[in-house]
Short mmCIF file of C-alpha atoms in Angstrom, two decimals:
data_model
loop_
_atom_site.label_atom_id
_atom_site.label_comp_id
_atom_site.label_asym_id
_atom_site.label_seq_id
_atom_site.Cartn_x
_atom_site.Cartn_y
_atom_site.Cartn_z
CA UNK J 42 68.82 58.17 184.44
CA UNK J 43 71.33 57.29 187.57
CA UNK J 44 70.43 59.36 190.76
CA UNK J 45 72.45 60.63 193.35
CA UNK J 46 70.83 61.32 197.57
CA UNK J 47 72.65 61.60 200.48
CA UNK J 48 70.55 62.26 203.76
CA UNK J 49 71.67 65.66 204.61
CA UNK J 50 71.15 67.10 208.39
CA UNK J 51 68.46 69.53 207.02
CA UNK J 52 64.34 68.87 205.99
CA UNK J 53 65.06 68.47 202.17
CA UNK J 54 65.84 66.01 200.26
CA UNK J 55 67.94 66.77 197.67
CA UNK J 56 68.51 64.42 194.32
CA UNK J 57 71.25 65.27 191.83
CA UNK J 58 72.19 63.15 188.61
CA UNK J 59 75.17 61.07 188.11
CA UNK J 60 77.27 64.29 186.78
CA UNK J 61 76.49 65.96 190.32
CA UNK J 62 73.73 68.43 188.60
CA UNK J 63 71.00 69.11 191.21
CA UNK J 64 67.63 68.05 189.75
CA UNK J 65 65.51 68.40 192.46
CA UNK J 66 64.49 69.21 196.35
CA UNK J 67 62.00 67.74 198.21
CA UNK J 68 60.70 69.37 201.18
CA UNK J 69 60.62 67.05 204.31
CA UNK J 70 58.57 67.24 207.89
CA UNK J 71 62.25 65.94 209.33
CA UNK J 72 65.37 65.24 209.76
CA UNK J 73 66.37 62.91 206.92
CA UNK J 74 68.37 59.94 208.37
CA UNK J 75 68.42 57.52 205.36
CA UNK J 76 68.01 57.48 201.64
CA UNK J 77 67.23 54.17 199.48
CA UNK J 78 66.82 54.08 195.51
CA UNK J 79 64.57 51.38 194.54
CA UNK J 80 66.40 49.25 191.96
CA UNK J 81 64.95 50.16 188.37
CA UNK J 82 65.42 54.06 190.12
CA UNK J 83 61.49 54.66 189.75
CA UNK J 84 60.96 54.92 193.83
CA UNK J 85 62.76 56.40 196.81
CA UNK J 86 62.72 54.89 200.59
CA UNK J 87 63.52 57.41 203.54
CA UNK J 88 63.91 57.08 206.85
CA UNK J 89 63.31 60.05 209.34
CA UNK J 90 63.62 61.19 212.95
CA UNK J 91 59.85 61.96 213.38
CA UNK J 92 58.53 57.73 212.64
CA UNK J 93 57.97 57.90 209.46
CA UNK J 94 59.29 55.88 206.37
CA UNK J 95 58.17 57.54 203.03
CA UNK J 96 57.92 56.04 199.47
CA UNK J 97 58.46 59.07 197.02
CA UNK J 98 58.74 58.65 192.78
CA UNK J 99 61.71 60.84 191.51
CA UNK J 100 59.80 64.01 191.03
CA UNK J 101 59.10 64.44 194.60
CA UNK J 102 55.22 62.62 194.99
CA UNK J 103 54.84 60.67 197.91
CA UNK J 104 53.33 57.27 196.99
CA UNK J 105 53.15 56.43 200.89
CA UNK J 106 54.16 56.96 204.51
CA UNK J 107 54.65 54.37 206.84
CA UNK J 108 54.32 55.47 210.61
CA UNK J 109 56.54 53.81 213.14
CA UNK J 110 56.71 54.11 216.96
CA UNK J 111 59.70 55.93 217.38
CA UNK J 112 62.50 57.06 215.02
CA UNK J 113 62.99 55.17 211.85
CA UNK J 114 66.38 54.85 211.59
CA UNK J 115 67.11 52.88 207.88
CA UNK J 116 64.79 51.40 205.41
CA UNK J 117 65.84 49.70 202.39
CA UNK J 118 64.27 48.12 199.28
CA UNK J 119 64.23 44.54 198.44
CA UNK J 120 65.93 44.51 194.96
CA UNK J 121 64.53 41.09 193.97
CA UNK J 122 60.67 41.29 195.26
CA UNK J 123 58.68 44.09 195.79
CA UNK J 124 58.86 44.49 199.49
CA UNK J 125 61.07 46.63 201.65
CA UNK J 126 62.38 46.78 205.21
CA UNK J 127 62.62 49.69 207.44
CA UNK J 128 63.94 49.52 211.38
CA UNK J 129 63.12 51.38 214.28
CA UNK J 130 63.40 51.37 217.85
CA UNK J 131 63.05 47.92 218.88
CA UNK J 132 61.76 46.85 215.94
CA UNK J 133 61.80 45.92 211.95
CA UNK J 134 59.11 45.71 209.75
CA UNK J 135 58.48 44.39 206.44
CA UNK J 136 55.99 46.16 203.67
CA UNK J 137 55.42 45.61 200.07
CA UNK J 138 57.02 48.31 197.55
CA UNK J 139 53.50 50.35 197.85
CA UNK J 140 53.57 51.01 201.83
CA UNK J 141 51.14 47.88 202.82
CA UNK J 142 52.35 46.14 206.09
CA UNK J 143 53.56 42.52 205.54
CA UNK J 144 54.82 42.04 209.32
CA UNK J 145 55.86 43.93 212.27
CA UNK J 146 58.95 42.14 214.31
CA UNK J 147 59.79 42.73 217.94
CA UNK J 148 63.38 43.05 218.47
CA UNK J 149 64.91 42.67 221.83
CA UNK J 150 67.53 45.83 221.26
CA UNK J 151 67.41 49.15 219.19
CA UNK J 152 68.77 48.18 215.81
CA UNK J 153 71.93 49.74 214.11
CA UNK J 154 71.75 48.80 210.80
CA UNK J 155 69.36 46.51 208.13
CA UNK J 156 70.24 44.94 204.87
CA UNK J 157 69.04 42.28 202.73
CA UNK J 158 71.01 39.58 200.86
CA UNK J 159 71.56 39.59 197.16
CA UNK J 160 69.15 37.16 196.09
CA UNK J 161 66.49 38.69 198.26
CA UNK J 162 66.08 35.48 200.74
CA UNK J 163 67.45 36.93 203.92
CA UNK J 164 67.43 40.39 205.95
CA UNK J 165 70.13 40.60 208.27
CA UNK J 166 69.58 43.12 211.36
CA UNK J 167 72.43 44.54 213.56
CA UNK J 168 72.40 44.48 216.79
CA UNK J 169 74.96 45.82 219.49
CA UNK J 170 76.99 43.08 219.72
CA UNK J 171 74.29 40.45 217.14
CA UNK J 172 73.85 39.68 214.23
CA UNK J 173 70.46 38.53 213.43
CA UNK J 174 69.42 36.42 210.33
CA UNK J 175 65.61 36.41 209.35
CA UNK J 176 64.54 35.02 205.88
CA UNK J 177 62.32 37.11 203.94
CA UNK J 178 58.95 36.69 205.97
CA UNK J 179 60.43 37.95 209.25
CA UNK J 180 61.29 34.28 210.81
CA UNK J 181 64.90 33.75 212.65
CA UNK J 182 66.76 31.89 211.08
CA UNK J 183 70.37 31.97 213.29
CA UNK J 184 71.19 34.65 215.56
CA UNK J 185 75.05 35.06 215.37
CA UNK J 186 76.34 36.36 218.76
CA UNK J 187 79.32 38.46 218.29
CA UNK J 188 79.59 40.13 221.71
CA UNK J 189 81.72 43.06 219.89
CA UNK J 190 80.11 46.46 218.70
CA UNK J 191 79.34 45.68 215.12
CA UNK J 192 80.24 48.31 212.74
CA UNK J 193 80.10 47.28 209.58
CA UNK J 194 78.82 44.24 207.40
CA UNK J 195 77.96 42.74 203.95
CA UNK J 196 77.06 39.43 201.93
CA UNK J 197 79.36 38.21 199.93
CA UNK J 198 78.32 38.51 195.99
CA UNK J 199 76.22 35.41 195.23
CA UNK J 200 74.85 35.67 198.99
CA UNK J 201 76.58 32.36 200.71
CA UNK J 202 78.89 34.35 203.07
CA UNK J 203 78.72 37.25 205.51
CA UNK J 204 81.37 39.40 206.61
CA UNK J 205 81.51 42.28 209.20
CA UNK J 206 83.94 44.31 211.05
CA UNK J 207 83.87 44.92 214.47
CA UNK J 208 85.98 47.20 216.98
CA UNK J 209 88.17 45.11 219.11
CA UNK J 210 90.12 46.41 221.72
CA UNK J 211 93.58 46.56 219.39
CA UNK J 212 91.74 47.16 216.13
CA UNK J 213 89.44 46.06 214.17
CA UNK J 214 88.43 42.37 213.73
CA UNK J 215 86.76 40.79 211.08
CA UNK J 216 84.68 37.73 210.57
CA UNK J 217 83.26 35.62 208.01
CA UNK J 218 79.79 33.04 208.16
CA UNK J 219 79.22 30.31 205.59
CA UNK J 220 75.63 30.78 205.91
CA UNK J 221 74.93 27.34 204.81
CA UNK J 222 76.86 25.60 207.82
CA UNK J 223 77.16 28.95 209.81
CA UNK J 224 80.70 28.25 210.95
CA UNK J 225 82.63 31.29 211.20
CA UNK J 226 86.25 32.35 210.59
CA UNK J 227 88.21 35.30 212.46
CA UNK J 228 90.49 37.11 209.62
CA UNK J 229 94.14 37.79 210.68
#
């Protein structure tokens, strides 16, 4: 079955199918600020205002919570291995797919945004104005200093590029990284 979840600004959680049928409602203990579907669709990742990250299956269970310090703003599965990433103030940390802490990682600013890479090797963490790089384990590999506010960003298909878009002062720019040399290209 395909799934549908947006992270409404109420305590449920609400999961329709792909024909826009609602299936189900989960009750929540917050504010909902991000929803992740595990790849094969058996597990759900969401963030919330009050800390926590929760692992659900589809029929509303929860399989875990994982308490942060602070709001946890995203949180999104690893579609290659089974770990996932969530961030929260100051901070991103890794678990496997079952809510067990792999590593906690101190970041100097609030984070905006987290994604991983298609092939699974790297998480890449916004910052305002940074890009961070980390491989899988939660080690830097390249910082990318931007200097602009960030506001959006993706991997190119086979995982060899990045691109984001940021707001410059007469529009928006965008960049490219070969992220095997790291030299980067400004987009007319």
């Amino acid at each position: 079955d395909k799934y549908i979840s947006l992270p409404l600004q109420d305590d449920h959680l609400y999961i329709w199918d792909d024909a826009g049928h609602l299936l189900r409602t989960f009750n929540l203990d917050s504010e909902l600020n991000t929803v992740q579907f595990s790849k094969d669709g058996s597990k759900i990742l969401t963030t919330s205002a009050d800390g926590s990250a929760v692992i659900w299956d589809t029929l509303g269970k929860k399989m875990a919570v994982m308490e942060h310090e602070g709001e946890a703003y995203a949180g999104i599965f690893n579609h290659v291995a089974q770990e996932l990433v969530t961030i929260s103030e100051n901070q991103m940390t890794i678990w496997d797919t079952d809510g067990y802490l792999i590593k906690k990682v101190a970041l100097d600013l609030s984070p905006l945004e987290v994604t991983y890479s298609p092939d699974g090797r790297h998480i890449l963490v916004i910052l305002p104005g940074q890009l961070i790089l980390y491989d899988n384990r939660g080690n830097v590999v390249k910082a990318l200093e931007d200097g602009a506010f960030i506001r959006s960003v993706d991997f190119s298909e086979n995982g060899k590029a990045l691109a984001a878009v940021a707001i410059g002062t007469t529009g928006d720019i965008v960049k490219t990284w070969d992220l095997a040399t790291f030299e980067t290209q400004q987009l007319p």
